[in-house]
CSV table of C-alpha atoms and ligand atoms in Angstrom, one decimal:
chain,number,residue,atom,x,y,z
A,1,MET,CA,32.5,-13.6,12.0
A,2,ILE,CA,31.7,-10.1,11.9
A,3,ASN,CA,28.4,-8.3,13.1
A,4,THR,CA,26.5,-7.0,10.5
A,5,PRO,CA,26.4,-3.0,11.1
A,6,TYR,CA,22.7,-3.4,9.7
A,7,PHE,CA,21.1,-3.6,13.1
A,8,PRO,CA,20.7,-0.7,15.6
A,9,VAL,CA,21.6,-3.4,18.3
A,10,ASP,CA,21.6,-1.1,21.2
A,11,LYS,CA,18.2,0.3,20.4
A,12,LEU,CA,16.8,-3.4,19.8
A,13,LYS,CA,18.4,-4.5,23.2
A,14,GLU,CA,15.8,-2.3,24.9
A,15,GLU,CA,12.9,-3.4,23.2
A,16,GLU,CA,10.5,-6.6,24.1
A,17,THR,CA,10.9,-9.5,22.0
A,18,PRO,CA,10.1,-11.3,19.6
A,19,LEU,CA,9.6,-8.0,17.6
A,20,TYR,CA,9.7,-7.6,13.6
A,21,TYR,CA,12.5,-4.7,12.7
A,22,TYR,CA,11.5,-3.3,9.1
A,23,ASP,CA,14.5,-1.4,7.3
A,24,LEU,CA,12.2,1.1,5.6
A,25,HIS,CA,15.2,2.5,3.6
A,26,LEU,CA,15.4,-0.8,1.9
A,27,LEU,CA,11.8,-0.9,1.7
A,28,ASP,CA,11.9,2.2,-0.5
A,29,GLU,CA,15.1,1.3,-2.3
A,30,THR,CA,13.3,-1.8,-3.5
A,31,LEU,CA,9.9,0.4,-4.5
A,32,ASP,CA,12.4,2.4,-6.4
A,33,ALA,CA,14.0,-0.3,-8.1
A,34,ILE,CA,10.2,-1.6,-8.9
A,35,LYS,CA,9.2,1.5,-10.5
A,36,GLU,CA,12.5,2.0,-12.6
A,37,ALA,CA,12.3,-1.6,-14.0
A,38,ALA,CA,8.5,-1.5,-14.4
A,39,HIS,CA,8.8,2.0,-16.5
A,40,TYR,CA,6.5,1.2,-19.4
A,41,PRO,CA,3.4,3.3,-19.4
A,42,ASN,CA,1.1,0.2,-19.8
A,43,PHE,CA,2.7,-1.8,-16.7
A,44,HIS,CA,0.9,-1.4,-13.6
A,45,VAL,CA,2.0,-2.8,-10.2
A,46,HIS,CA,-0.1,-4.0,-7.3
A,47,TYR,CA,1.4,-4.9,-4.3
A,48,ALA,CA,0.0,-8.0,-2.4
A,49,VAL,CA,-1.3,-7.2,0.7
A,50,LYS,CA,-1.6,-10.4,2.0
A,51,ALA,CA,2.5,-10.5,2.1
A,52,ASN,CA,2.6,-7.9,4.8
A,53,SER,CA,-0.3,-5.5,5.8
A,54,ASN,CA,1.7,-3.5,8.6
A,55,PRO,CA,0.1,0.2,8.4
A,56,GLU,CA,3.6,1.8,8.2
A,57,ILE,CA,4.5,-0.8,5.7
A,58,LEU,CA,1.2,-0.4,3.5
A,59,GLN,CA,1.4,3.6,3.5
A,60,ARG,CA,4.7,3.7,2.1
A,61,ILE,CA,3.9,1.3,-0.8
A,62,ALA,CA,0.8,3.3,-1.5
A,63,ALA,CA,2.7,6.6,-1.6
A,64,ALA,CA,5.2,5.0,-4.1
A,65,GLY,CA,1.9,4.7,-6.5
A,66,LEU,CA,1.4,0.8,-6.5
A,67,GLY,CA,-2.1,-0.6,-6.6
A,68,ALA,CA,-3.0,-3.0,-4.3
A,69,ASP,CA,-4.0,-6.7,-4.7
A,70,THR,CA,-6.3,-8.1,-2.1
A,71,VAL,CA,-7.8,-11.3,-1.4
A,72,SER,CA,-10.3,-10.1,1.6
A,73,LEU,CA,-12.6,-7.3,2.7
A,74,GLY,CA,-10.1,-6.7,5.5
A,75,GLU,CA,-7.4,-6.4,3.1
A,76,ILE,CA,-9.2,-4.3,1.0
A,77,ARG,CA,-10.0,-1.8,4.4
A,78,ALA,CA,-6.2,-2.1,5.0
A,79,ALA,CA,-5.3,-1.0,1.6
A,80,VAL,CA,-8.0,2.4,1.6
A,81,THR,CA,-6.9,3.5,4.7
A,82,ALA,CA,-3.3,3.2,4.0
A,83,GLY,CA,-4.1,5.2,1.3
A,84,PHE,CA,-4.4,3.1,-2.1
A,85,PRO,CA,-6.8,4.8,-4.3
A,86,ALA,CA,-10.0,2.3,-5.0
A,87,PRO,CA,-9.9,1.8,-8.7
A,88,LYS,CA,-5.8,0.6,-8.3
A,89,ILE,CA,-7.2,-2.4,-5.9
A,90,VAL,CA,-8.1,-5.4,-7.3
A,91,PHE,CA,-9.6,-8.6,-5.3
A,92,ALA,CA,-8.4,-12.2,-5.6
A,93,GLY,CA,-9.9,-15.4,-3.8
A,94,VAL,CA,-11.9,-18.3,-4.8
A,95,GLY,CA,-14.4,-17.9,-1.7
A,96,LYS,CA,-15.5,-14.0,-1.7
A,97,THR,CA,-18.7,-13.4,0.5
A,98,ASP,CA,-21.7,-11.6,-0.6
A,99,ILE,CA,-21.2,-8.6,2.1
A,100,GLU,CA,-17.2,-8.8,0.6
A,101,ILE,CA,-18.5,-8.4,-2.8
A,102,THR,CA,-21.2,-5.6,-2.4
A,103,THR,CA,-18.6,-3.5,-0.1
A,104,ALA,CA,-16.0,-3.8,-2.7
A,105,LEU,CA,-18.5,-2.7,-5.1
A,106,GLN,CA,-19.7,0.4,-3.1
A,107,TYR,CA,-15.9,1.2,-2.5
A,108,GLY,CA,-15.4,1.1,-6.5
A,109,ILE,CA,-12.7,-1.2,-6.7
A,110,GLY,CA,-10.7,-1.6,-10.4
A,111,CYS,CA,-11.4,-5.2,-10.6
A,112,PHE,CA,-12.4,-8.5,-9.3
A,113,ASN,CA,-10.4,-11.6,-10.3
A,114,VAL,CA,-12.8,-14.0,-10.6
A,115,GLU,CA,-12.4,-17.4,-9.9
A,116,SER,CA,-15.2,-19.8,-10.9
A,117,ALA,CA,-18.6,-19.9,-12.6
A,118,ALA,CA,-20.9,-19.6,-9.4
A,119,GLU,CA,-18.8,-16.7,-8.2
A,120,LEU,CA,-19.5,-14.6,-11.6
A,121,ASP,CA,-23.1,-15.3,-10.8
A,122,VAL,CA,-23.2,-13.9,-7.1
A,123,ILE,CA,-21.2,-11.0,-8.4
A,124,GLU,CA,-23.4,-10.3,-11.6
A,125,GLN,CA,-26.5,-10.5,-9.5
A,126,LEU,CA,-25.1,-8.4,-6.5
A,127,ALA,CA,-24.0,-5.8,-9.0
A,128,ALA,CA,-27.5,-5.7,-11.3
A,129,GLY,CA,-29.1,-5.1,-7.5
A,130,MET,CA,-27.2,-2.1,-7.2
A,131,GLY,CA,-27.8,-0.9,-10.7
A,132,ILE,CA,-24.1,-0.8,-11.9
A,133,LYS,CA,-21.5,-2.9,-13.9
A,134,ALA,CA,-18.6,-4.8,-11.9
A,135,PRO,CA,-15.4,-5.0,-13.5
A,136,VAL,CA,-14.3,-8.5,-13.5
A,137,ALA,CA,-11.2,-10.6,-15.0
A,138,LEU,CA,-11.5,-14.2,-15.0
A,139,ARG,CA,-8.6,-16.2,-13.2
A,140,VAL,CA,-7.3,-18.4,-15.7
A,141,ASN,CA,-5.5,-21.7,-14.4
A,142,PRO,CA,-2.6,-21.5,-17.3
A,143,GLU,CA,-2.0,-25.5,-16.5
A,144,ILE,CA,1.8,-24.8,-16.6
A,145,ASP,CA,3.3,-28.3,-16.5
A,146,ALA,CA,4.2,-28.9,-12.5
A,147,HIS,CA,6.4,-31.8,-13.6
A,148,THR,CA,8.6,-29.6,-14.9
A,149,HIS,CA,8.6,-26.8,-12.7
A,150,HIS,CA,8.0,-28.6,-9.1
A,151,TYR,CA,7.8,-25.3,-7.3
A,152,ILE,CA,4.8,-23.8,-9.2
A,153,THR,CA,2.0,-24.2,-6.6
A,154,THR,CA,-1.1,-23.5,-8.5
A,155,GLY,CA,-0.8,-25.7,-11.8
A,156,LEU,CA,-3.3,-28.1,-13.0
A,157,ALA,CA,-6.9,-28.3,-13.4
A,158,GLU,CA,-7.6,-29.9,-10.2
A,159,ASN,CA,-6.5,-27.0,-8.6
A,160,LYS,CA,-8.6,-24.8,-6.2
A,161,PHE,CA,-7.5,-21.4,-7.8
A,162,GLY,CA,-8.4,-20.3,-10.8
A,163,ILE,CA,-11.0,-21.5,-14.0
A,164,ALA,CA,-9.7,-24.5,-16.2
A,165,LEU,CA,-9.0,-23.3,-19.7
A,166,THR,CA,-11.8,-25.6,-21.0
A,167,MET,CA,-14.3,-23.5,-19.1
A,168,VAL,CA,-13.1,-19.8,-20.2
A,169,GLU,CA,-14.7,-19.5,-23.7
A,170,THR,CA,-18.2,-20.0,-22.1
A,171,LEU,CA,-17.3,-17.6,-19.3
A,172,VAL,CA,-16.1,-15.0,-21.0
A,173,GLU,CA,-19.4,-14.8,-23.3
A,174,ARG,CA,-21.3,-14.5,-20.4
A,175,CYS,CA,-19.1,-11.6,-19.2
A,176,VAL,CA,-19.0,-9.8,-22.8
A,177,LYS,CA,-23.1,-10.1,-22.6
A,178,SER,CA,-24.0,-9.4,-19.2
A,179,GLU,CA,-25.3,-6.0,-18.1
A,180,SER,CA,-23.8,-5.9,-15.2
A,181,LEU,CA,-20.2,-7.0,-15.9
A,182,ASP,CA,-17.6,-5.2,-17.2
A,183,PHE,CA,-15.0,-7.6,-18.9
A,184,LYS,CA,-11.4,-6.4,-17.8
A,185,GLY,CA,-9.6,-9.0,-19.2
A,186,PHE,CA,-7.7,-12.1,-17.7
A,187,HIS,CA,-5.8,-13.1,-14.7
A,188,PHE,CA,-2.9,-15.6,-13.7
A,189,HIS,CA,-0.7,-16.8,-10.8
A,190,ILE,CA,1.6,-19.3,-11.0
A,191,GLY,CA,2.8,-19.8,-7.8
A,192,SER,CA,5.3,-18.2,-5.1
A,193,GLN,CA,9.2,-18.0,-4.4
A,194,VAL,CA,9.7,-18.6,-8.1
A,195,THR,CA,13.4,-17.8,-8.5
A,196,ASP,CA,13.9,-19.9,-12.3
A,197,LEU,CA,12.1,-17.4,-14.2
A,198,THR,CA,11.5,-19.7,-17.0
A,199,PRO,CA,7.9,-20.5,-16.0
A,200,PHE,CA,7.0,-17.0,-16.6
A,201,LYS,CA,8.3,-17.1,-19.9
A,202,ILE,CA,5.6,-20.1,-20.4
A,203,LEU,CA,2.9,-18.0,-18.9
A,204,CYS,CA,4.0,-15.8,-21.8
A,205,GLU,CA,3.3,-18.3,-24.1
A,206,ARG,CA,0.1,-19.4,-22.9
A,207,ILE,CA,-1.2,-15.5,-22.7
A,208,ASN,CA,-0.6,-15.4,-26.2
A,209,ASP,CA,-2.3,-18.4,-27.0
A,210,LEU,CA,-5.3,-17.3,-25.4
A,211,GLN,CA,-5.3,-13.6,-26.6
A,212,GLU,CA,-5.3,-15.4,-30.2
A,213,LYS,CA,-8.5,-17.6,-29.4
A,214,PHE,CA,-10.3,-14.6,-28.6
A,215,ALA,CA,-8.9,-12.3,-31.3
A,216,ASP,CA,-12.4,-10.6,-31.5
A,217,VAL,CA,-13.6,-9.8,-27.6
A,218,GLU,CA,-12.0,-6.4,-26.4
A,219,ILE,CA,-9.6,-7.3,-23.6
A,220,PRO,CA,-8.3,-4.1,-21.9
A,221,TRP,CA,-5.9,-5.8,-19.5
A,222,ILE,CA,-3.9,-8.6,-19.0
A,223,ASN,CA,-2.9,-9.7,-15.4
A,224,VAL,CA,0.0,-11.9,-14.6
A,225,GLY,CA,-0.2,-12.2,-10.9
A,226,GLY,CA,3.1,-12.1,-8.8
A,227,GLY,CA,5.4,-14.9,-7.6
A,228,LEU,CA,8.9,-13.4,-8.0
A,229,GLY,CA,11.3,-15.2,-5.5
A,230,ILE,CA,14.0,-13.8,-3.5
A,231,ASP,CA,17.4,-14.9,-2.2
A,232,TYR,CA,16.8,-16.4,1.4
A,233,ASP,CA,20.2,-17.8,1.6
A,234,ASN,CA,21.9,-14.1,0.9
A,235,PRO,CA,20.0,-11.3,1.8
A,236,ASP,CA,23.2,-9.0,2.1
A,237,GLU,CA,24.4,-9.8,-1.4
A,238,ASN,CA,20.9,-9.8,-3.1
A,239,PRO,CA,18.8,-7.3,-1.2
A,240,ILE,CA,16.8,-6.6,-4.2
A,241,PRO,CA,15.4,-9.2,-6.8
A,242,ASP,CA,16.4,-8.6,-10.2
A,243,PHE,CA,13.2,-6.8,-11.7
A,244,LYS,CA,14.5,-5.4,-14.6
A,245,THR,CA,15.0,-9.1,-15.9
A,246,TYR,CA,11.5,-10.0,-14.3
A,247,PHE,CA,9.9,-6.9,-16.0
A,248,ASN,CA,11.6,-7.3,-19.1
A,249,ILE,CA,10.6,-11.1,-19.7
A,250,PHE,CA,6.8,-10.1,-20.1
A,251,HIS,CA,8.1,-7.1,-22.0
A,252,ASP,CA,9.9,-9.0,-24.6
A,253,ASN,CA,7.4,-12.4,-24.5
A,254,LEU,CA,4.2,-11.0,-24.5
A,255,LYS,CA,2.4,-9.9,-27.6
A,256,LEU,CA,0.0,-7.3,-26.8
A,257,ARG,CA,-2.6,-5.8,-28.5
A,258,PRO,CA,-2.4,-1.5,-29.1
A,259,GLY,CA,-3.5,0.1,-25.8
A,260,GLN,CA,-3.5,-3.4,-23.7
A,261,GLN,CA,-2.6,-2.6,-20.0
A,262,VAL,CA,-0.5,-5.4,-17.9
A,263,HIS,CA,-1.2,-5.5,-14.5
A,264,PHE,CA,1.3,-7.4,-12.0
A,265,GLU,CA,1.0,-8.4,-8.3
A,266,LEU,CA,4.3,-8.8,-6.3
A,267,GLY,CA,4.1,-9.7,-2.7
A,268,ARG,CA,7.1,-11.3,-1.5
A,269,ALA,CA,9.5,-9.4,-3.7
A,270,VAL,CA,8.4,-6.4,-2.2
A,271,VAL,CA,8.7,-6.7,1.3
A,272,ALA,CA,10.6,-9.8,2.2
A,273,GLN,CA,14.4,-8.4,2.8
A,274,CYS,CA,13.3,-5.3,4.6
A,275,GLY,CA,11.9,-7.4,7.4
A,276,SER,CA,13.4,-9.5,10.2
A,277,LEU,CA,12.3,-11.3,13.3
A,278,ILE,CA,14.3,-10.0,16.3
A,279,THR,CA,14.5,-12.6,18.8
A,280,ARG,CA,16.1,-13.0,22.3
A,281,VAL,CA,18.2,-16.1,23.5
A,282,VAL,CA,16.5,-17.5,26.5
A,283,TYR,CA,18.6,-20.6,27.1
A,284,VAL,CA,21.3,-22.3,25.7
A,285,LYS,CA,21.0,-26.1,26.3
A,286,GLU,CA,23.0,-29.0,26.4
A,287,GLY,CA,21.4,-31.8,24.5
A,288,ILE,CA,22.8,-35.1,23.9
A,289,GLY,CA,25.7,-35.0,21.3
A,290,LYS,CA,23.9,-31.5,20.1
A,291,LYS,CA,23.5,-28.0,21.4
A,292,PHE,CA,20.1,-26.0,21.5
A,293,VAL,CA,19.8,-22.2,21.4
A,294,ILE,CA,16.2,-21.8,22.4
A,295,VAL,CA,14.6,-18.1,21.9
A,296,ASP,CA,11.7,-16.2,22.9
A,297,GLY,CA,10.1,-16.2,19.3
A,298,GLY,CA,9.0,-19.4,17.6
A,299,MET,CA,6.4,-20.7,15.1
A,300,THR,CA,3.7,-18.2,16.6
A,301,ALA,CA,6.1,-15.2,15.4
A,302,LEU,CA,7.3,-16.7,12.3
A,303,ILE,CA,5.6,-19.7,11.0
A,304,ARG,CA,7.1,-20.7,7.5
A,305,PRO,CA,10.0,-22.8,8.9
A,306,ALA,CA,7.0,-24.7,10.2
A,307,LEU,CA,4.4,-24.4,7.6
A,308,TYR,CA,7.2,-24.5,4.6
A,309,GLN,CA,10.2,-26.0,5.8
A,310,ALA,CA,11.3,-22.6,4.8
A,311,HIS,CA,15.0,-21.6,6.0
A,312,HIS,CA,15.5,-18.3,7.2
A,313,LYS,CA,18.9,-17.0,7.8
A,314,ILE,CA,19.9,-16.8,11.1
A,315,GLU,CA,22.5,-14.4,12.7
A,316,ASN,CA,23.6,-13.7,16.4
A,317,ILE,CA,23.4,-9.9,16.6
A,318,THR,CA,24.9,-9.1,19.9
A,319,THR,CA,28.2,-11.2,20.1
A,320,SER,CA,31.2,-10.4,17.8
A,321,SER,CA,32.8,-13.4,19.0
A,322,ASP,CA,34.8,-15.3,15.7
A,323,VAL,CA,34.7,-18.4,18.3
A,324,THR,CA,31.7,-20.3,16.9
A,325,GLU,CA,29.7,-23.3,17.5
A,326,LYS,CA,27.2,-25.8,16.2
A,327,TYR,CA,23.6,-25.2,17.4
A,328,ASP,CA,19.6,-26.1,16.6
A,329,VAL,CA,17.8,-22.6,17.0
A,330,VAL,CA,14.3,-23.6,18.5
A,331,GLY,CA,11.5,-21.7,19.5
A,332,PRO,CA,9.6,-22.1,23.1
A,333,ILE,CA,6.2,-23.4,21.3
A,334,CYS,CA,5.1,-26.8,22.2
A,335,GLU,CA,5.5,-28.3,18.7
A,336,SER,CA,8.6,-30.6,17.3
A,337,SER,CA,8.3,-28.2,14.0
A,338,ASP,CA,8.6,-25.0,16.0
A,339,VAL,CA,12.5,-25.2,14.6
A,340,PHE,CA,14.3,-22.4,12.9
A,341,GLY,CA,17.5,-24.2,11.8
A,342,THR,CA,19.4,-27.6,12.6
A,343,ASP,CA,23.3,-27.7,12.9
A,344,GLU,CA,23.6,-23.6,12.2
A,345,ILE,CA,27.2,-22.4,12.8
A,346,LEU,CA,27.2,-19.1,15.2
A,347,PRO,CA,29.4,-17.3,17.2
A,348,VAL,CA,29.7,-19.0,20.9
A,349,THR,CA,26.0,-17.8,21.9
A,350,LYS,CA,24.6,-17.0,25.4
A,351,ARG,CA,21.2,-16.1,27.3
A,352,GLY,CA,19.9,-12.6,26.4
A,353,ASP,CA,21.9,-12.6,23.2
A,354,LEU,CA,19.9,-11.1,20.0
A,355,ILE,CA,18.9,-13.7,16.9
A,356,ALA,CA,18.0,-12.2,13.8
A,357,LEU,CA,15.9,-14.2,11.4
A,358,ARG,CA,16.2,-12.4,8.0
A,359,SER,CA,14.2,-11.9,4.8
A,360,ALA,CA,11.1,-12.3,7.3
A,361,GLY,CA,9.2,-9.4,5.8
A,362,ALA,CA,6.9,-11.1,3.8
A,363,TYR,CA,4.5,-13.7,5.3
A,364,GLY,CA,6.3,-13.3,8.8
A,365,GLU,CA,4.5,-10.7,10.8
A,366,ILE,CA,1.1,-10.9,9.1
A,367,MET,CA,0.8,-14.9,9.7
A,368,ALA,CA,1.7,-14.4,13.4
A,369,SER,CA,-0.8,-16.6,15.9
A,370,GLY,CA,-2.0,-16.2,19.5
A,371,TYR,CA,-1.4,-19.9,19.8
A,372,ASN,CA,0.0,-20.7,23.2
A,373,CYS,CA,-1.8,-17.6,24.4
A,374,ARG,CA,1.4,-15.6,23.6
A,375,PRO,CA,1.1,-11.8,22.5
A,376,LEU,CA,1.4,-11.0,18.9
A,377,PRO,CA,5.1,-9.8,18.0
A,378,GLY,CA,5.4,-6.1,17.7
A,379,SER,CA,7.2,-3.9,15.3
A,380,ILE,CA,9.8,-1.1,15.1
A,381,PHE,CA,11.3,0.5,12.0
A,382,SER,CA,14.5,2.3,11.1
A,383,ARG,CA,14.1,6.3,10.4
B,1,PLP,C1,0.0,-14.6,-3.0
B,1,PLP,C2,-0.5,-13.6,-4.4
B,1,PLP,C3,0.1,-13.0,-4.9
B,1,PLP,C4,1.9,-12.6,-4.5
B,1,PLP,O1,2.5,-13.7,-4.5
B,1,PLP,P1,3.9,-13.2,-4.2
B,1,PLP,O2,4.4,-14.9,-4.4
B,1,PLP,O3,4.0,-13.0,-2.4
B,1,PLP,O4,4.7,-12.4,-5.2
B,1,PLP,C5,-0.2,-12.4,-6.2
B,1,PLP,N1,-1.4,-12.8,-6.6
B,1,PLP,C6,-2.0,-13.7,-6.2
B,1,PLP,C7,-3.4,-14.0,-6.7
B,1,PLP,C8,-1.7,-14.5,-5.3
B,1,PLP,O5,-2.8,-15.1,-4.5
C-alpha cells in the first residue's frame, strides 16, 4: 500500500489533532468545473452554506461568483461577511423567526424560500411594516415517489419540508395579489447525496407540469435545490462530481419560459472532497478476536458515521508499510456509535500515526460539537 502524496504529512504531524485539512486547489478546480458546466446564461448556482461555513472556504466560493443558500440568520451573516452580495442570498428553512426575517429584509436578500402558509403571513406582515416588498418563492414538495427512489429523504406530503402540491394554488394567488410580496417562483429540494440522477429528471417533469398549471402567472425563476452526491468510496478517482451531466439534465428536460432563470443550491458536491479529518492514533488495542485503532477525533469532530451510518474512506497517511492488518477504527467518545469503520484493512498501524478520514469537507467541521467537553477541531489549508 502506497501513501497518497496528497497530504503534507510532515506539516500535519506538527499540528494538534483532530483537525480538518482542506485542499484549496481542489476546491478551486471544483468551482471551475461548476462554472464551466453551468455556463448557460440563465443558470445561477448558490452554495448551500450549511455544508461548510469555514470563512476561508466561504470567501473562496463567494469570490468564484456563486450565490449563497442559507437556512438561518447566522448563515446569512456568515455569507455577507464572506463577500456574497445580499441579492445573491436565498433563505430557506421551516422555522424562520421574526428577527431572522426582519434582518434578512434589511440586508436585502434575493429571496425567501417559503415553507408554509403561516410563514408567508409573517413575512407579508413584517415586510408591510417596513413598507417594502419581500421577494418570495414557494418551496413545493414535489412528492417524488420515495419507494422507487428510497434515498430521497424529502418526499411526501407528511414531510416537514415544503408546501403540498394541493395547497400551492391558493398561496400563489396570495403572493400575486399581495402589496408586500414579490412572487419570484417555485423552489424544490428533493434530498441529499443523490447519485443516480433519475430523480432530477423526474423533478424536471414535476416542474414542467406545475408551470403548465400556472400558465397565466409570471414565474421569473425556478429553484431546483441541491442534492448532487459525491463518491465517498473513491475520492482519488472521482474528486470532482460529474457536474456536466447534472446541469445538462436540467438544461435538456426543463421546459422554460423565455427569460426564466434556473437556480441551483449545491452544498456537498462543492466542498465534500476538498476536506479530510486528520486524527492521531492514541492506542492500538487488542480486543477479543479483533484489533481497535483508537484515534483522538471521534463523533464530536465528524458525526456523519454515527448520525447517518455514513462511511468515510480511512487512510493511514503516516506509514508506508505494505504489511496490512484488519482493524476497527473508533473514536474516544463515550458512545458505542463512535465508530468510523469496522474491519478496515490498513497498513500495520501504531500509536502516533496520522489517520485521514476522506471526503469530510461537507457536513463535517460544521457539525462538530463540544460533547464530552472536547475542543472543536481546528482547520488548516493547502496553499
Ligand atoms: C441542504 C440543502 C441543500 C444542499 O444540499 P446538498 O445535498 O448538500 O447539495 C440545498 N437546498 C436546501 C433547501 C437544503 O436544505
